[in-house]
Amino acid sequence: MGPRRILVLVDDARAGADLVFRLEDGGHRVEHVRHVEDAMVRTRVASYDLFFVAATHCDSPLARGWAAKHPGTPLVLVDPSSEAREAAYYDGVTCLVSPLDPAHLAAALCGGARVVPTASPSSGMRRRVRRLLVVLRKSWATSIDHDLICHELDAWCFISPDVRGAMRRLDKRVDAVVMDAVLMVDPAAGVALRTRIHGRHLPVIALRVEPGTDEAGFIEALRRANGELGTALASRAFG
């Protein structure tokens, strides 16, 4: 792989400097901008081999339809927002997470993609991606990697650490809800949320995580929930 001409849009100066350093250290020619307007001007007047974006305030609209509008300039999202992840999955846009793994960065530079959820089965048929609302205690929502949760639940996941955010997500398309069992019985918030979920006729699966559970135990709880989820969605489809 020869040197690439790369445009980098990053709204955090420190993160931008690290990404630019990593790319320049690989022998690539890098131009760094901090505002999406500047990036759009440059893509109109110049040709780039890759466009890196690490700016969650604007990555979602950029990701939607990028491949169709700019077929000659692959887009790479770094630490994308939840909405951008969804757009990335459908449009085949590459996603990376920090800290940047050298192998993943090299794959992105060569045109490889790392998008969650995983690809459809090898049958050649495109499987419909299920969309889940995952409501967790804040401690779990902020400590467990988003990609890991998506992988274990085999879905695109919107993860909410609070009831208000979960309520807002219910206004959009959701196939089912996975909810921390502790929050489900919380009279201050969980009961109201469950009532709203049932009003939408959505399957709701309890995520049973015992006090003091470590990350391995949390992953096992996700796998149990995924099994229940598959049964619930199948019953809904054929019921």
Tab-separated table of C-alpha atoms in Angstrom:
chain	number	residue	atom	x	y	z
A	1	MET	CA	0.000	0.000	0.000
A	2	GLY	CA	1.491	3.317	-1.074
A	3	PRO	CA	1.101	6.711	0.611
A	4	ARG	CA	-2.447	8.082	0.655
A	5	ARG	CA	-3.807	11.615	0.585
A	6	ILE	CA	-6.118	11.780	3.594
A	7	LEU	CA	-8.511	14.423	4.894
A	8	VAL	CA	-9.148	14.292	8.649
A	9	LEU	CA	-12.114	15.986	10.354
A	10	VAL	CA	-11.730	15.976	14.140
A	11	ASP	CA	-13.371	18.375	16.590
A	12	ASP	CA	-11.036	17.492	19.485
A	13	ALA	CA	-7.568	18.965	19.053
A	14	ARG	CA	-5.786	16.301	21.124
A	15	ALA	CA	-7.517	13.376	19.437
A	16	GLY	CA	-6.955	14.992	16.064
A	17	ALA	CA	-3.249	15.416	16.703
A	18	ASP	CA	-2.917	11.742	17.682
A	19	LEU	CA	-4.776	10.512	14.591
A	20	VAL	CA	-2.813	12.827	12.277
A	21	PHE	CA	0.459	11.706	13.860
A	22	ARG	CA	-0.431	8.036	13.386
A	23	LEU	CA	-1.317	8.584	9.738
A	24	GLU	CA	1.697	10.780	8.958
A	25	ASP	CA	3.958	8.282	10.709
A	26	GLY	CA	2.726	5.760	8.128
A	27	GLY	CA	3.964	7.999	5.334
A	28	HIS	CA	0.593	9.434	4.336
A	29	ARG	CA	-0.134	13.033	3.347
A	30	VAL	CA	-2.680	14.354	5.831
A	31	GLU	CA	-4.782	17.517	5.923
A	32	HIS	CA	-6.578	18.254	9.210
A	33	VAL	CA	-9.710	20.401	9.600
A	34	ARG	CA	-11.929	20.993	12.648
A	35	HIS	CA	-15.161	22.119	11.005
A	36	VAL	CA	-17.413	20.124	8.702
A	37	GLU	CA	-17.910	23.148	6.423
A	38	ASP	CA	-14.153	23.294	5.769
A	39	ALA	CA	-14.109	19.558	5.073
A	40	MET	CA	-16.918	19.823	2.532
A	41	VAL	CA	-15.196	22.676	0.710
A	42	ARG	CA	-11.991	20.670	0.454
A	43	THR	CA	-13.716	17.539	-0.844
A	44	ARG	CA	-15.287	19.642	-3.608
A	45	VAL	CA	-12.054	21.258	-4.784
A	46	ALA	CA	-9.545	18.462	-4.177
A	47	SER	CA	-9.286	14.690	-4.481
A	48	TYR	CA	-8.620	12.505	-1.430
A	49	ASP	CA	-7.995	8.793	-1.075
A	50	LEU	CA	-9.704	8.632	2.337
A	51	PHE	CA	-11.795	10.850	4.621
A	52	PHE	CA	-11.436	10.212	8.367
A	53	VAL	CA	-14.135	11.659	10.637
A	54	ALA	CA	-13.946	11.730	14.437
A	55	ALA	CA	-16.667	14.252	15.204
A	56	THR	CA	-19.802	12.827	16.791
A	57	HIS	CA	-21.750	16.070	16.415
A	58	CYS	CA	-21.838	15.677	12.620
A	59	ASP	CA	-20.812	12.114	11.726
A	60	SER	CA	-24.364	10.777	11.315
A	61	PRO	CA	-25.448	13.075	8.438
A	62	LEU	CA	-22.059	12.570	6.793
A	63	ALA	CA	-22.348	8.781	6.943
A	64	ARG	CA	-25.843	8.633	5.440
A	65	GLY	CA	-25.455	8.119	1.721
A	66	TRP	CA	-21.748	9.004	1.651
A	67	ALA	CA	-20.767	6.004	-0.477
A	68	ALA	CA	-23.319	6.897	-3.152
A	69	LYS	CA	-22.458	10.614	-3.194
A	70	HIS	CA	-18.659	10.210	-2.988
A	71	PRO	CA	-17.774	6.806	-4.476
A	72	GLY	CA	-14.143	7.796	-5.014
A	73	THR	CA	-13.444	8.822	-1.398
A	74	PRO	CA	-14.007	6.088	1.220
A	75	LEU	CA	-15.234	7.350	4.592
A	76	VAL	CA	-13.779	6.111	7.897
A	77	LEU	CA	-15.594	6.917	11.167
A	78	VAL	CA	-13.631	6.944	14.417
A	79	ASP	CA	-15.659	6.412	17.629
A	80	PRO	CA	-18.931	7.089	15.773
A	81	SER	CA	-22.221	8.062	17.393
A	82	SER	CA	-24.979	5.434	17.612
A	83	GLU	CA	-26.857	6.967	14.684
A	84	ALA	CA	-23.692	7.013	12.557
A	85	ARG	CA	-23.053	3.336	13.334
A	86	GLU	CA	-26.452	2.463	11.948
A	87	ALA	CA	-25.856	4.448	8.767
A	88	ALA	CA	-22.388	2.897	8.484
A	89	TYR	CA	-23.806	-0.610	8.632
A	90	TYR	CA	-26.235	-0.060	5.751
A	91	ASP	CA	-23.784	1.893	3.578
A	92	GLY	CA	-20.682	-0.231	4.246
A	93	VAL	CA	-18.757	2.619	5.849
A	94	THR	CA	-15.673	1.665	7.868
A	95	CYS	CA	-15.812	2.187	11.651
A	96	LEU	CA	-12.886	2.241	14.077
A	97	VAL	CA	-12.785	2.598	17.853
A	98	SER	CA	-10.194	4.238	20.115
A	99	PRO	CA	-7.534	3.467	21.058
A	100	LEU	CA	-6.817	2.723	17.417
A	101	ASP	CA	-5.632	-0.815	16.860
A	102	PRO	CA	-2.744	-0.814	14.306
A	103	ALA	CA	-4.236	-3.801	12.450
A	104	HIS	CA	-7.678	-2.175	12.230
A	105	LEU	CA	-6.168	1.111	11.059
A	106	ALA	CA	-4.136	-0.710	8.412
A	107	ALA	CA	-7.290	-2.523	7.248
A	108	ALA	CA	-9.160	0.780	6.992
A	109	LEU	CA	-6.349	2.271	4.915
A	110	CYS	CA	-6.546	-0.730	2.585
A	111	GLY	CA	-10.316	-0.485	2.250
A	112	GLY	CA	-11.311	-3.041	4.888
A	113	ALA	CA	-14.306	-2.321	7.147
A	114	ARG	CA	-15.051	-2.898	10.805
A	115	VAL	CA	-18.751	-2.304	11.312
A	116	VAL	CA	-21.025	-3.696	14.041
A	117	PRO	CA	-23.269	-5.724	13.931
A	118	THR	CA	-21.457	-8.502	12.079
A	119	ALA	CA	-22.172	-9.283	8.456
A	120	SER	CA	-25.102	-11.329	7.258
A	121	PRO	CA	-24.829	-15.141	7.108
A	122	SER	CA	-22.830	-16.694	4.296
A	123	SER	CA	-25.976	-17.897	2.517
A	124	GLY	CA	-25.841	-14.771	0.380
A	125	MET	CA	-29.209	-13.530	1.622
A	126	ARG	CA	-29.178	-10.173	3.373
A	127	ARG	CA	-30.604	-10.626	6.832
A	128	ARG	CA	-32.685	-7.819	8.275
A	129	VAL	CA	-30.787	-6.213	11.111
A	130	ARG	CA	-32.835	-6.064	14.285
A	131	ARG	CA	-32.812	-2.848	16.261
A	132	LEU	CA	-32.800	-3.022	20.026
A	133	LEU	CA	-33.237	-0.527	22.797
A	134	VAL	CA	-30.897	-1.615	25.604
A	135	VAL	CA	-31.593	0.069	28.950
A	136	LEU	CA	-28.779	-0.372	31.472
A	137	ARG	CA	-27.699	0.984	34.791
A	138	LYS	CA	-25.306	3.858	34.181
A	139	SER	CA	-22.349	1.913	35.597
A	140	TRP	CA	-22.755	-0.788	32.941
A	141	ALA	CA	-23.727	1.576	30.123
A	142	THR	CA	-20.510	3.542	30.533
A	143	SER	CA	-18.101	0.681	31.243
A	144	ILE	CA	-19.016	-1.991	28.671
A	145	ASP	CA	-17.913	-1.487	25.062
A	146	HIS	CA	-20.793	-0.682	22.705
A	147	ASP	CA	-19.438	-3.024	20.010
A	148	LEU	CA	-19.353	-5.916	22.477
A	149	ILE	CA	-23.033	-5.451	23.390
A	150	CYS	CA	-24.019	-5.273	19.701
A	151	HIS	CA	-22.032	-8.413	18.974
A	152	GLU	CA	-23.476	-10.471	21.823
A	153	LEU	CA	-27.051	-9.406	21.022
A	154	ASP	CA	-26.425	-9.735	17.257
A	155	ALA	CA	-28.176	-6.438	16.604
A	156	TRP	CA	-27.835	-2.715	16.162
A	157	CYS	CA	-28.257	-1.375	19.693
A	158	PHE	CA	-29.237	2.001	21.087
A	159	ILE	CA	-27.910	1.947	24.641
A	160	SER	CA	-29.569	4.213	27.179
A	161	PRO	CA	-28.258	4.791	30.718
A	162	ASP	CA	-31.435	6.590	31.732
A	163	VAL	CA	-35.192	6.359	31.288
A	164	ARG	CA	-35.539	9.749	29.597
A	165	GLY	CA	-33.245	8.711	26.747
A	166	ALA	CA	-35.031	5.369	26.474
A	167	MET	CA	-38.412	7.100	26.237
A	168	ARG	CA	-37.151	9.254	23.353
A	169	ARG	CA	-35.826	6.230	21.486
A	170	LEU	CA	-39.228	4.542	21.691
A	171	ASP	CA	-40.522	7.194	19.301
A	172	LYS	CA	-38.310	5.638	16.603
A	173	ARG	CA	-38.220	2.171	15.116
A	174	VAL	CA	-37.337	-0.489	17.684
A	175	ASP	CA	-37.906	-4.243	17.363
A	176	ALA	CA	-37.499	-5.149	21.027
A	177	VAL	CA	-36.164	-3.936	24.367
A	178	VAL	CA	-33.500	-5.495	26.570
A	179	MET	CA	-33.735	-3.955	30.026
A	180	ASP	CA	-31.744	-4.323	33.220
A	181	ALA	CA	-33.911	-6.389	35.569
A	182	VAL	CA	-33.144	-3.997	38.438
A	183	LEU	CA	-34.509	-1.053	36.457
A	184	MET	CA	-37.614	-2.987	35.444
A	185	VAL	CA	-38.883	-2.999	39.032
A	186	ASP	CA	-37.741	0.514	39.903
A	187	PRO	CA	-40.999	2.285	40.891
A	188	ALA	CA	-39.542	5.712	40.195
A	189	ALA	CA	-38.808	5.085	36.538
A	190	GLY	CA	-38.736	1.489	35.359
A	191	VAL	CA	-42.441	0.772	35.757
A	192	ALA	CA	-43.412	3.809	33.670
A	193	LEU	CA	-40.979	2.797	30.961
A	194	ARG	CA	-42.307	-0.767	30.921
A	195	THR	CA	-45.840	0.561	30.544
A	196	ARG	CA	-44.733	2.618	27.546
A	197	ILE	CA	-42.958	-0.401	26.040
A	198	HIS	CA	-46.024	-2.594	26.398
A	199	GLY	CA	-48.077	0.170	24.836
A	200	ARG	CA	-45.877	-0.179	21.747
A	201	HIS	CA	-46.423	-3.981	21.852
A	202	LEU	CA	-42.679	-4.581	21.944
A	203	PRO	CA	-41.050	-7.697	23.408
A	204	VAL	CA	-39.083	-6.798	26.534
A	205	ILE	CA	-36.332	-9.087	27.823
A	206	ALA	CA	-34.921	-8.823	31.334
A	207	LEU	CA	-31.128	-8.637	31.586
A	208	ARG	CA	-30.391	-10.373	34.888
A	209	VAL	CA	-27.089	-9.174	36.282
A	210	GLU	CA	-26.418	-10.061	39.903
A	211	PRO	CA	-24.753	-7.543	42.263
A	212	GLY	CA	-20.991	-7.785	42.114
A	213	THR	CA	-20.984	-9.391	38.667
A	214	ASP	CA	-17.805	-8.861	36.639
A	215	GLU	CA	-17.601	-8.242	32.881
A	216	ALA	CA	-17.536	-11.978	32.094
A	217	GLY	CA	-20.764	-12.416	34.068
A	218	PHE	CA	-22.322	-9.467	32.253
A	219	ILE	CA	-21.459	-11.027	28.890
A	220	GLU	CA	-23.042	-14.309	29.988
A	221	ALA	CA	-26.188	-12.398	30.968
A	222	LEU	CA	-26.225	-10.819	27.488
A	223	ARG	CA	-26.023	-14.261	25.894
A	224	ARG	CA	-28.937	-15.551	27.976
A	225	ALA	CA	-30.946	-12.463	27.027
A	226	ASN	CA	-30.098	-13.019	23.366
A	227	GLY	CA	-31.505	-16.546	23.550
A	228	GLU	CA	-34.749	-15.290	25.090
A	229	LEU	CA	-34.860	-12.496	22.542
A	230	GLY	CA	-34.652	-14.883	19.606
A	231	THR	CA	-37.575	-16.898	20.982
A	232	ALA	CA	-39.660	-13.765	21.652
A	233	LEU	CA	-39.114	-12.307	18.182
A	234	ALA	CA	-39.843	-15.643	16.495
A	235	SER	CA	-43.093	-15.975	18.447
A	236	ARG	CA	-44.043	-12.441	17.468
A	237	ALA	CA	-43.317	-13.107	13.800
A	238	PHE	CA	-45.319	-16.329	13.600
A	239	GLY	CA	-47.877	-15.709	16.313
